[in-house]
Amino acid sequence: MQVIEDQVIKFSKDNAPCYTAQPGEVLLFKTQDCFAGRIPSEDVTMKDLNFSYGFTNPAAGPVYVEGAEPGDVLVVDIYDIVVADQASSPPTTTAGRCSRPRTIAARSSPSRAAWPTSTA
């Protein structure tokens, strides 16, 4: 199983793929929290970060799927989500975990999502 740990900060069609996957291949994406791991304990606060949006919300990838063409729809099965033992979230009513109720539930079968590929 290929492990994807490369991170991007900005979603862009110009981001080069970090891996080329074959259709049906199983991948493991390792991501970071929204602060890119810069708050390792409760002793570190936003004040300590010299906060900017230049490092926030990293995403693993991107991955190119062999044979995918603009206009194709890609189906993705999510088999498992494992969360870290620790997390941080802005303490506001407009962002993060405080903004609305959320539920994370274990699934006995994969969750499925489909996204059209970009035509741009």
Backbone as JSON, one array per atom type, in Angstrom:
{
  "sequence": "MQVIEDQVIKFSKDNAPCYTAQPGEVLLFKTQDCFAGRIPSEDVTMKDLNFSYGFTNPAAGPVYVEGAEPGDVLVVDIYDIVVADQASSPPTTTAGRCSRPRTIAARSSPSRAAWPTSTA",
  "N": [[0.85, -1.17, 0.0], [0.63, 2.14, -0.91], [1.82, 4.98, 0.79], [0.76, 8.23, 1.31], [2.21, 11.15, 2.12], [3.01, 13.67, 1.42], [2.36, 17.14, 1.5], [0.13, 19.81, 0.68], [-0.61, 23.29, 0.79], [-2.18, 25.05, -0.51], [-4.96, 24.66, -2.56], [-4.73, 23.91, -5.87], [-4.82, 23.69, -9.41], [-2.35, 23.68, -10.42], [-0.66, 22.37, -8.7], [1.76, 19.91, -8.52], [1.4, 16.39, -9.0], [2.08, 14.11, -6.32], [2.21, 11.46, -6.54], [1.45, 8.75, -8.74], [-1.37, 6.93, -9.16], [-2.84, 3.73, -9.78], [-5.96, 2.78, -11.28], [-8.26, 1.59, -8.87], [-6.32, 1.08, -6.99], [-5.24, 0.91, -3.58], [-4.71, 3.45, -1.28], [-2.99, 5.11, 1.4], [-3.57, 7.97, 3.13], [-1.81, 10.31, 4.96], [-2.43, 12.87, 7.05], [-2.26, 16.21, 8.45], [-3.18, 18.24, 11.33], [-5.26, 21.25, 11.28], [-3.48, 23.26, 11.92], [-1.06, 22.4, 11.07], [0.38, 20.79, 12.83], [1.61, 22.52, 14.58], [0.79, 23.17, 17.1], [1.6, 21.52, 19.6], [1.01, 21.0, 22.26], [-1.0, 21.97, 25.15], [0.34, 24.08, 26.15], [1.23, 25.7, 24.13], [0.08, 28.44, 22.34], [-2.1, 30.32, 20.09], [-0.94, 32.82, 20.01], [1.75, 32.22, 20.23], [2.4, 31.29, 17.75], [2.89, 33.15, 15.69], [0.89, 33.64, 13.8], [-0.25, 32.86, 10.53], [-1.93, 32.43, 7.38], [-0.32, 30.95, 5.76], [0.49, 28.42, 6.41], [-1.63, 26.95, 7.26], [-4.25, 24.46, 7.33], [-3.23, 22.05, 5.89], [-3.16, 19.61, 3.25], [-3.06, 16.21, 2.23], [-1.36, 15.02, -0.62], [-1.32, 16.23, -4.02], [-2.79, 13.42, -5.83], [-2.32, 11.73, -8.86], [-4.48, 9.94, -10.98], [-3.96, 7.26, -12.95], [-4.92, 7.25, -16.3], [-7.19, 8.78, -15.92], [-9.24, 11.34, -17.2], [-10.01, 14.78, -18.15], [-13.31, 15.62, -17.2], [-14.06, 13.05, -16.53], [-15.53, 11.02, -13.91], [-14.44, 10.39, -10.72], [-14.5, 7.75, -8.45], [-14.29, 7.28, -5.02], [-13.49, 5.16, -2.41], [-13.72, 5.29, 1.04], [-12.14, 3.71, 3.5], [-11.39, 3.83, 6.2], [-11.02, 6.13, 8.92], [-8.71, 7.49, 10.97], [-8.21, 9.24, 13.86], [-6.04, 11.58, 15.56], [-4.63, 11.43, 18.91], [-4.77, 13.86, 20.07], [-5.95, 17.19, 19.54], [-6.52, 20.47, 18.12], [-8.54, 23.42, 18.1], [-10.04, 26.42, 16.9], [-11.41, 28.54, 19.4], [-14.18, 29.53, 18.79], [-17.49, 30.57, 17.76], [-17.89, 30.5, 15.1], [-16.1, 29.01, 13.67], [-14.24, 25.91, 13.3], [-14.57, 23.13, 15.63], [-16.5, 24.1, 17.33], [-18.42, 25.35, 15.87], [-20.67, 23.99, 14.86], [-22.72, 21.09, 15.58], [-21.13, 17.92, 15.27], [-20.64, 14.57, 14.13], [-18.66, 11.72, 14.4], [-18.56, 8.61, 13.15], [-17.98, 5.13, 13.41], [-17.67, 2.91, 10.68], [-18.92, -0.02, 9.16], [-18.68, -0.65, 6.56], [-17.13, 0.68, 3.58], [-17.16, 4.24, 3.05], [-18.43, 6.12, 0.34], [-17.5, 8.36, -2.2], [-17.82, 10.61, -4.95], [-16.14, 12.52, -7.34], [-16.16, 14.87, -9.99], [-13.62, 15.1, -12.5], [-11.45, 17.86, -13.14], [-12.21, 20.16, -15.72], [-10.81, 22.25, -16.51]],
  "CA": [[0.0, 0.0, 0.0], [1.38, 3.39, -0.99], [1.49, 5.96, 1.82], [0.88, 9.59, 0.8], [2.46, 12.09, 3.22], [3.28, 14.99, 0.88], [1.32, 18.08, 1.88], [-0.03, 21.09, 0.0], [-1.34, 24.27, 1.6], [-3.1, 25.75, -1.4], [-5.54, 23.83, -3.59], [-4.5, 24.53, -7.17], [-4.6, 22.75, -10.52], [-0.92, 23.74, -10.73], [0.1, 21.5, -7.79], [2.23, 18.69, -9.17], [1.07, 15.17, -8.25], [3.17, 13.49, -5.58], [2.15, 10.02, -6.81], [0.53, 8.3, -9.79], [-2.07, 5.72, -8.7], [-3.57, 2.94, -10.76], [-7.37, 2.62, -10.89], [-8.49, 0.51, -7.92], [-5.23, 0.98, -6.02], [-5.55, 1.38, -2.23], [-3.71, 4.39, -0.78], [-3.14, 5.6, 2.77], [-3.23, 9.39, 3.21], [-1.49, 10.78, 6.3], [-2.61, 14.31, 7.05], [-1.98, 16.93, 9.69], [-4.3, 19.07, 11.76], [-5.36, 22.52, 10.55], [-2.34, 24.12, 12.24], [0.14, 21.69, 10.59], [1.12, 20.22, 13.96], [2.37, 23.57, 15.27], [0.32, 23.29, 18.49], [1.8, 20.16, 20.11], [0.5, 20.84, 23.62], [-1.82, 23.09, 25.6], [1.23, 25.18, 26.53], [1.44, 26.54, 22.94], [-1.15, 29.13, 21.98], [-2.07, 31.02, 18.8], [0.02, 33.92, 20.16], [3.1, 31.68, 20.04], [2.6, 30.82, 16.38], [3.06, 34.17, 14.65], [-0.1, 33.02, 12.92], [-0.57, 33.31, 9.17], [-2.57, 31.36, 6.64], [0.66, 30.32, 4.89], [0.77, 27.04, 6.83], [-2.83, 26.31, 7.8], [-5.08, 23.52, 6.56], [-2.52, 21.24, 4.9], [-3.87, 18.45, 2.71], [-2.16, 15.22, 1.64], [-1.52, 14.85, -2.07], [-2.36, 15.53, -4.77], [-2.48, 12.15, -6.49], [-2.83, 11.58, -10.23], [-4.99, 8.59, -11.23], [-3.62, 6.85, -14.32], [-6.04, 7.06, -17.21], [-8.27, 9.76, -15.68], [-9.23, 12.44, -18.16], [-10.97, 15.83, -17.8], [-14.71, 15.24, -17.39], [-14.32, 11.75, -15.89], [-15.93, 11.05, -12.51], [-13.63, 9.46, -9.92], [-15.18, 7.22, -7.28], [-13.33, 7.02, -3.96], [-14.0, 4.45, -1.23], [-12.98, 5.61, 2.26], [-12.25, 2.52, 4.34], [-11.2, 4.1, 7.62], [-10.46, 7.4, 9.33], [-8.12, 7.39, 12.3], [-7.87, 10.57, 14.34], [-4.96, 11.64, 16.54], [-5.01, 11.46, 20.32], [-4.87, 15.25, 20.5], [-6.32, 18.11, 18.47], [-6.77, 21.85, 18.54], [-9.58, 24.05, 17.31], [-10.28, 27.79, 17.36], [-12.55, 28.61, 20.33], [-15.15, 30.51, 18.34], [-18.76, 29.99, 17.34], [-17.97, 30.57, 13.64], [-15.09, 28.16, 13.02], [-13.79, 24.76, 14.06], [-15.53, 22.18, 16.2], [-17.56, 24.8, 18.09], [-19.35, 26.05, 14.98], [-21.92, 23.23, 14.71], [-22.54, 19.71, 16.05], [-20.61, 16.96, 14.29], [-20.54, 13.21, 14.62], [-17.76, 10.81, 13.69], [-19.05, 7.27, 13.47], [-17.28, 4.02, 12.77], [-18.48, 2.29, 9.64], [-18.53, -1.39, 8.88], [-18.38, -0.72, 5.14], [-16.52, 1.94, 3.19], [-17.96, 5.37, 2.61], [-18.1, 6.34, -1.05], [-17.68, 9.71, -2.71], [-17.45, 10.74, -6.35], [-15.86, 13.88, -7.78], [-15.8, 14.99, -11.4], [-12.3, 15.66, -12.7], [-11.51, 19.23, -13.63], [-12.17, 20.35, -17.17], [-10.01, 23.46, -16.74]],
  "C": [[0.9, 1.24, 0.0], [0.88, 4.36, 0.08], [1.76, 7.36, 1.25], [1.03, 10.53, 1.99], [2.79, 13.49, 2.72], [2.09, 15.9, 1.18], [1.31, 19.3, 0.98], [-0.84, 22.0, 0.92], [-2.43, 24.92, 0.77], [-3.63, 24.77, -2.44], [-5.39, 24.55, -4.93], [-4.32, 23.44, -8.21], [-3.12, 22.72, -10.9], [-0.07, 22.91, -9.78], [0.48, 20.22, -8.52], [1.82, 17.47, -8.34], [2.3, 14.62, -7.53], [3.24, 11.99, -5.87], [1.17, 9.78, -7.95], [-0.06, 6.97, -9.37], [-2.73, 5.02, -9.89], [-5.03, 2.85, -10.33], [-7.54, 1.41, -9.97], [-7.41, 0.36, -6.87], [-5.66, 1.55, -4.67], [-4.39, 2.25, -1.75], [-4.02, 4.75, 0.66], [-2.67, 7.04, 2.78], [-2.98, 9.75, 4.66], [-1.53, 12.3, 6.26], [-2.22, 14.9, 8.4], [-3.23, 17.7, 10.11], [-4.26, 20.42, 11.05], [-4.2, 23.47, 10.84], [-1.01, 23.44, 11.88], [1.02, 21.2, 11.75], [1.89, 21.25, 14.77], [1.86, 23.84, 16.68], [0.41, 21.9, 19.12], [1.28, 19.93, 21.51], [-0.33, 22.06, 24.0], [-0.98, 24.27, 26.06], [1.51, 26.12, 25.36], [0.11, 27.15, 22.55], [-1.0, 29.78, 20.6], [-1.08, 32.18, 18.85], [1.44, 33.45, 19.86], [3.42, 31.36, 18.59], [3.04, 31.87, 15.38], [2.16, 33.76, 13.5], [-0.21, 33.7, 11.55], [-1.24, 32.14, 8.46], [-1.62, 30.66, 5.68], [0.97, 28.88, 5.27], [-0.49, 26.3, 7.27], [-3.52, 25.4, 6.79], [-4.32, 22.72, 5.51], [-3.37, 20.04, 4.47], [-2.85, 17.51, 2.08], [-2.43, 15.09, 0.15], [-0.88, 15.99, -2.82], [-1.85, 14.25, -5.43], [-3.1, 12.16, -7.88], [-3.31, 10.14, -10.39], [-4.76, 8.27, -12.71], [-4.88, 6.62, -15.15], [-7.18, 8.03, -17.01], [-8.12, 10.92, -16.65], [-10.22, 13.5, -17.7], [-12.4, 15.41, -18.15], [-15.06, 13.89, -16.81], [-14.79, 11.97, -14.46], [-15.11, 9.98, -11.79], [-14.42, 9.04, -8.69], [-14.12, 6.83, -6.26], [-14.03, 6.3, -2.82], [-13.12, 4.81, -0.05], [-13.2, 4.46, 3.23], [-12.15, 2.81, 5.83], [-10.68, 5.51, 7.8], [-9.98, 7.23, 10.76], [-7.72, 8.79, 12.73], [-6.78, 10.49, 15.4], [-5.51, 11.66, 17.95], [-5.27, 12.87, 20.81], [-5.25, 16.1, 19.3], [-6.46, 19.51, 19.03], [-7.79, 22.45, 17.6], [-9.76, 25.47, 17.81], [-11.49, 27.83, 18.28], [-13.54, 29.7, 19.94], [-16.45, 29.81, 17.96], [-18.89, 29.98, 15.82], [-16.96, 29.67, 12.93], [-14.77, 26.98, 13.93], [-14.91, 23.95, 14.67], [-16.66, 22.83, 16.96], [-18.64, 25.38, 17.19], [-20.66, 25.3, 14.77], [-21.67, 21.79, 15.19], [-22.03, 18.81, 14.93], [-20.54, 15.59, 14.94], [-19.55, 12.45, 13.76], [-18.19, 9.41, 14.1], [-18.21, 6.23, 12.75], [-18.22, 3.36, 11.77], [-18.0, 0.86, 9.41], [-18.25, -1.59, 7.4], [-17.83, 0.63, 4.7], [-17.56, 3.0, 2.83], [-17.53, 5.68, 1.18], [-18.4, 7.77, -1.44], [-17.23, 9.74, -4.16], [-17.24, 12.21, -6.67], [-15.58, 13.9, -9.26], [-14.39, 15.55, -11.51], [-12.45, 17.02, -13.33], [-11.47, 19.26, -15.16], [-11.35, 21.58, -17.52], [-8.55, 23.11, -16.95]]
}
